[in-house]
Coordinates of C-alpha atoms in Angstrom, one line a residue:
M1219 CA -14.6 -4.9 14.1
K1220 CA -13.3 -8.4 14.5
V1221 CA -13.1 -10.9 11.6
Q1222 CA -14.2 -14.5 12.5
P1223 CA -12.0 -16.6 11.1
A1224 CA -12.0 -17.9 7.4
D1225 CA -11.8 -21.4 6.3
S1226 CA -8.1 -22.0 7.3
R1227 CA -9.0 -24.9 3.4
V1228 CA -10.3 -21.6 1.8
A1229 CA -7.5 -19.6 2.6
A1230 CA -4.9 -21.4 1.6
A1231 CA -5.9 -23.5 -1.7
T1232 CA -5.6 -20.1 -3.6
P1233 CA -2.8 -17.4 -3.2
N1234 CA -3.6 -14.5 -2.1
V1235 CA -1.8 -11.2 -2.8
G1236 CA -1.1 -9.7 0.2
R1237 CA 0.9 -13.2 2.1
M1238 CA 2.7 -13.0 -1.8
Y1239 CA 3.5 -9.8 -0.1
D1240 CA 4.7 -10.9 2.7
Y1241 CA 5.8 -13.6 1.6
F1242 CA 8.5 -11.4 -1.3
L1243 CA 9.3 -8.8 2.4
G1244 CA 10.6 -12.3 4.0
G1245 CA 7.3 -13.2 6.8
K1246 CA 6.2 -16.6 7.8
D1247 CA 2.7 -15.7 7.3
N1248 CA 1.6 -16.8 4.5
Y1249 CA 1.0 -20.7 3.4
A1250 CA 1.8 -23.4 0.8
S1251 CA -0.4 -21.7 -2.3
D1252 CA 0.9 -18.3 -1.6
R1253 CA 4.9 -19.3 -1.8
E1254 CA 4.0 -21.3 -4.6
A1255 CA 2.9 -18.6 -6.8
A1256 CA 5.1 -16.0 -5.0
E1257 CA 8.5 -18.6 -5.8
K1258 CA 6.9 -18.6 -10.4
I1259 CA 7.2 -14.9 -10.0
I1260 CA 10.2 -14.5 -8.6
A1261 CA 10.7 -17.1 -11.6
I1262 CA 9.3 -14.3 -13.5
F1263 CA 11.1 -11.6 -12.5
P1264 CA 13.5 -12.4 -9.9
R1265 CA 14.2 -8.9 -8.2
T1266 CA 11.1 -8.8 -7.3
R1267 CA 11.8 -9.3 -3.8
E1268 CA 13.8 -6.2 -4.6
L1269 CA 11.2 -4.5 -6.0
A1270 CA 9.0 -5.5 -2.4
L1271 CA 11.8 -3.7 -0.8
A1272 CA 12.4 -0.7 -2.6
N1273 CA 8.2 0.4 -2.1
R1274 CA 8.8 -0.9 1.4
R1275 CA 11.1 2.3 1.8
F1276 CA 9.4 4.2 -0.1
L1277 CA 6.6 4.0 2.1
R1278 CA 8.6 5.3 4.9
R1279 CA 10.6 7.7 3.7
A1280 CA 7.0 9.5 2.3
V1281 CA 5.8 9.0 6.1
A1282 CA 8.2 10.6 7.2
Y1283 CA 7.9 13.1 5.2
A1284 CA 3.5 14.0 5.9
A1285 CA 4.8 13.5 9.4
E1286 CA 8.1 16.3 10.0
V1287 CA 7.5 18.2 6.7
A1288 CA 4.1 18.0 6.1
G1289 CA 2.8 17.8 9.3
I1290 CA 0.2 15.6 9.0
D1291 CA -0.7 13.3 12.2
Q1292 CA -3.2 11.0 10.7
F1293 CA -3.3 8.3 7.8
L1294 CA -6.0 5.8 6.1
D1295 CA -3.7 2.8 5.0
I1296 CA -5.9 1.2 2.7
G1297 CA -5.2 -1.9 1.0
S1298 CA -1.5 -1.9 4.7
G1299 CA -0.6 -5.5 4.2
L1300 CA 0.7 -7.7 7.0
P1301 CA 2.3 -6.2 9.7
T1302 CA 5.6 -5.9 9.5
Q1303 CA 8.6 -4.8 10.7
E1304 CA 9.2 -0.8 10.6
N1305 CA 4.5 0.2 9.9
V1306 CA 3.3 3.4 9.4
H1307 CA 2.5 3.6 13.0
E1308 CA 5.9 2.9 14.0
V1309 CA 7.3 5.5 10.8
A1310 CA 4.7 8.7 12.1
Q1311 CA 5.2 8.2 16.3
R1312 CA 8.2 8.8 15.8
V1313 CA 7.6 11.8 13.9
A1314 CA 5.2 12.8 16.1
P1315 CA 3.8 10.2 19.4
R1316 CA 0.3 11.4 19.0
A1317 CA -0.2 10.6 15.7
R1318 CA -2.7 7.9 14.6
V1319 CA -3.2 5.9 11.9
A1320 CA -6.7 3.5 10.5
Y1321 CA -5.3 0.6 9.0
V1322 CA -7.6 -1.1 6.1
D1323 CA -7.1 -3.7 4.5
Q1324 CA -10.3 -7.4 3.5
E1325 CA -7.5 -10.2 4.0
P1326 CA -9.1 -12.3 7.5
I1327 CA -5.3 -12.7 8.3
V1328 CA -4.9 -9.1 8.4
L1329 CA -6.9 -8.5 9.8
S1330 CA -6.9 -11.5 12.2
H1331 CA -2.7 -10.7 13.2
G1332 CA -3.2 -7.0 13.2
Q1333 CA -6.0 -6.2 15.9
A1334 CA -3.4 -8.3 18.1
L1335 CA -1.4 -6.8 17.6
L1336 CA -2.7 -3.2 17.8
A1337 CA -4.9 -4.7 20.8
T1338 CA -3.2 -2.3 23.7
D1339 CA -2.0 0.5 20.8
E1340 CA -4.7 3.0 21.5
Q1341 CA -4.1 5.5 18.6
T1342 CA -3.7 3.0 15.8
I1343 CA -6.3 0.9 14.7
M1344 CA -6.9 -2.1 11.6
V1345 CA -10.6 -2.3 10.0
A1346 CA -12.1 -4.2 8.2
G1347 CA -12.5 -2.9 4.2
D1348 CA -12.0 -2.9 0.0
L1349 CA -10.7 -0.2 -1.8
R1350 CA -13.6 -1.2 -4.6
D1351 CA -16.3 0.3 -2.0
P1352 CA -13.9 3.6 -1.0
G1353 CA -17.3 5.2 0.6
A1354 CA -17.7 2.3 2.7
I1355 CA -14.7 2.6 4.0
L1356 CA -15.3 6.4 4.7
A1357 CA -18.4 6.8 6.3
G1358 CA -17.1 3.0 8.6
E1359 CA -18.4 4.4 12.2
E1360 CA -14.0 3.3 13.4
V1361 CA -12.6 5.1 10.6
R1362 CA -14.7 8.1 11.5
G1363 CA -14.2 7.2 15.1
H1364 CA -10.6 7.1 15.0
L1365 CA -9.6 10.4 12.1
D1366 CA -10.6 14.1 12.1
F1367 CA -11.2 14.2 8.9
D1368 CA -11.9 18.0 9.4
R1369 CA -8.4 18.3 9.2
P1370 CA -5.4 16.6 7.3
I1371 CA -4.7 12.9 6.7
A1372 CA -2.5 11.4 4.7
V1373 CA -3.8 8.6 3.0
L1374 CA -1.6 5.7 1.7
L1375 CA -2.1 3.9 -0.6
V1376 CA 0.5 2.1 -1.3
F1377 CA 1.3 -1.1 -3.9
V1378 CA -2.3 -1.7 -3.8
L1379 CA -4.3 -0.3 -7.0
H1380 CA -2.3 -2.5 -9.6
F1381 CA -5.3 -5.1 -8.0
L1382 CA -8.0 -3.2 -9.3
R1383 CA -9.1 -3.5 -12.6
D1384 CA -10.0 -0.7 -15.3
E1385 CA -13.4 -1.4 -15.1
E1386 CA -13.6 -0.8 -10.8
D1387 CA -12.7 2.9 -11.7
P1388 CA -9.4 2.9 -10.0
R1389 CA -8.9 6.7 -10.9
G1390 CA -12.5 7.1 -9.3
V1391 CA -11.9 5.0 -6.4
V1392 CA -9.0 7.3 -5.4
R1393 CA -11.0 11.2 -6.2
T1394 CA -13.5 9.6 -4.4
L1395 CA -11.2 8.9 -1.2
M1396 CA -8.7 12.3 -1.3
D1397 CA -12.5 14.6 -2.9
S1398 CA -13.3 13.5 1.5
M1399 CA -9.6 14.8 2.9
A1400 CA -9.0 17.8 4.2
P1401 CA -6.8 20.8 2.1
G1402 CA -3.1 20.3 3.3
S1403 CA -4.1 16.3 3.4
C1404 CA -2.0 14.3 0.7
L1405 CA -1.9 11.3 -1.5
V1406 CA 0.9 7.9 -1.5
L1407 CA 0.7 6.2 -3.7
S1408 CA 3.3 3.5 -5.2
H1409 CA 3.0 1.1 -8.8
A1410 CA 4.3 -1.4 -10.9
E1411 CA 4.8 -0.9 -13.8
S1412 CA 3.7 -1.9 -17.4
D1413 CA 7.2 -3.3 -17.5
R1414 CA 8.3 -6.2 -20.0
R1415 CA 9.8 -7.8 -17.5
L1416 CA 6.4 -7.9 -14.6
L1417 CA 3.9 -8.6 -17.5
P1418 CA 4.0 -13.0 -17.9
G1419 CA 3.7 -13.0 -14.6
T1420 CA -0.1 -11.7 -14.1
S1421 CA -1.3 -15.1 -15.4
V1422 CA 0.0 -16.0 -11.9
Y1423 CA -1.9 -13.3 -10.1
D1424 CA -5.0 -14.4 -12.6
R1425 CA -5.4 -17.8 -10.1
A1426 CA -4.6 -15.4 -7.3
S1427 CA -6.6 -13.8 -5.5
S1428 CA -6.7 -10.2 -7.5
P1429 CA -5.6 -9.5 -10.5
A1430 CA -2.1 -7.5 -11.7
V1431 CA -3.0 -5.1 -13.6
L1432 CA 0.2 -3.0 -14.8
R1433 CA -0.1 0.5 -15.8
S1434 CA 2.6 3.3 -18.1
E1435 CA 4.0 5.7 -16.6
E1436 CA 1.3 8.5 -17.5
E1437 CA -1.2 6.6 -16.2
I1438 CA -0.5 5.6 -12.7
T1439 CA 1.1 10.0 -13.0
A1440 CA -2.9 10.8 -13.6
F1441 CA -4.6 9.5 -10.5
F1442 CA -3.1 12.7 -8.9
D1443 CA -4.4 15.5 -11.2
G1444 CA -6.1 17.7 -9.0
L1445 CA -3.3 17.4 -6.4
D1446 CA 0.3 18.9 -6.5
L1447 CA 2.5 16.8 -6.1
V1448 CA 5.8 17.4 -4.2
A1449 CA 9.8 16.8 -5.2
P1450 CA 10.4 15.4 -7.9
G1451 CA 7.0 14.8 -9.1
V1452 CA 6.5 10.8 -10.1
S1453 CA 9.4 9.2 -9.6
R1454 CA 11.3 6.0 -9.7
L1455 CA 10.1 4.5 -6.4
G1456 CA 14.6 4.6 -5.1
R1457 CA 14.6 8.4 -7.4
W1458 CA 12.2 9.6 -4.1
R1459 CA 13.8 11.8 -2.4
P1460 CA 16.7 9.4 -1.1
Q1461 CA 18.7 9.3 1.8
D1462 CA 22.1 7.9 1.9
G1463 CA 22.4 7.9 -1.8
L1464 CA 20.3 5.3 -3.8
H1465 CA 20.7 1.6 -2.5
P1466 CA 21.7 -0.4 -5.6
G1467 CA 19.3 -0.6 -9.0
D1468 CA 16.6 0.6 -7.0
D1469 CA 15.8 3.6 -10.0
D1470 CA 15.7 1.3 -12.9
L1471 CA 12.5 -1.4 -10.6
P1472 CA 9.3 -1.5 -12.7
A1473 CA 7.1 1.0 -10.6
W1474 CA 6.4 4.6 -10.1
C1475 CA 5.5 6.2 -7.2
G1476 CA 4.8 9.9 -6.1
V1477 CA 3.0 12.6 -2.6
A1478 CA 0.6 14.7 -3.9
H1479 CA -0.7 17.2 -1.5
K1480 CA -4.6 18.7 -2.3
R1481 CA -5.1 21.9 -2.1

């Protein structure tokens, strides 16, 4: 699905959570409004960039686990964000060269950049989709044509569920996605915590493209209900299967993550 460019004036006026995250990671695909909002978040929680980078490291470790240990060679990354270094397809294909990846996002800039970068990669696609409507993502012809739903798929929901309000039923979204997966599939999930250090920043997101809904460890753990958690279970970002030791301070960052398999 090719996405038509959005009106640049409209796109630039409202901070976008995906472009703000790109800024936190050191990317350049963002507007002045995104940078201004992101700097407000950094002023509230000075370790925001550390948090984003720690989340990215978790993503890479979880993808490597899925490909190497679990033997999964299909990945559905919803709310994937802007392409950056060490993307899912790059990590997966180092382990499993034939791995197939479907990136899904609703932000026009993400889609246009991703489609351009992946134009020559037949094993990787980027399509439009909204996590709030998982049924439409699962029924999409491009996703259905690219991934084999009769075999295990790793579903990636990395730092995206905290942009869904409770009334949008994020637990129901996860259930819908995982109910459609074959046994042996896995869920890779990370989520910002309801922490006093982050709470003041939610007012910034109230004026952005999506609100930030912070949740407790118990609420985040509930997303894995009915699935078999991989050791060490729901953990701080830096504590999930660290390689070559923890990055300094990673275990104190206000977010939780985990990987779990469908029976």
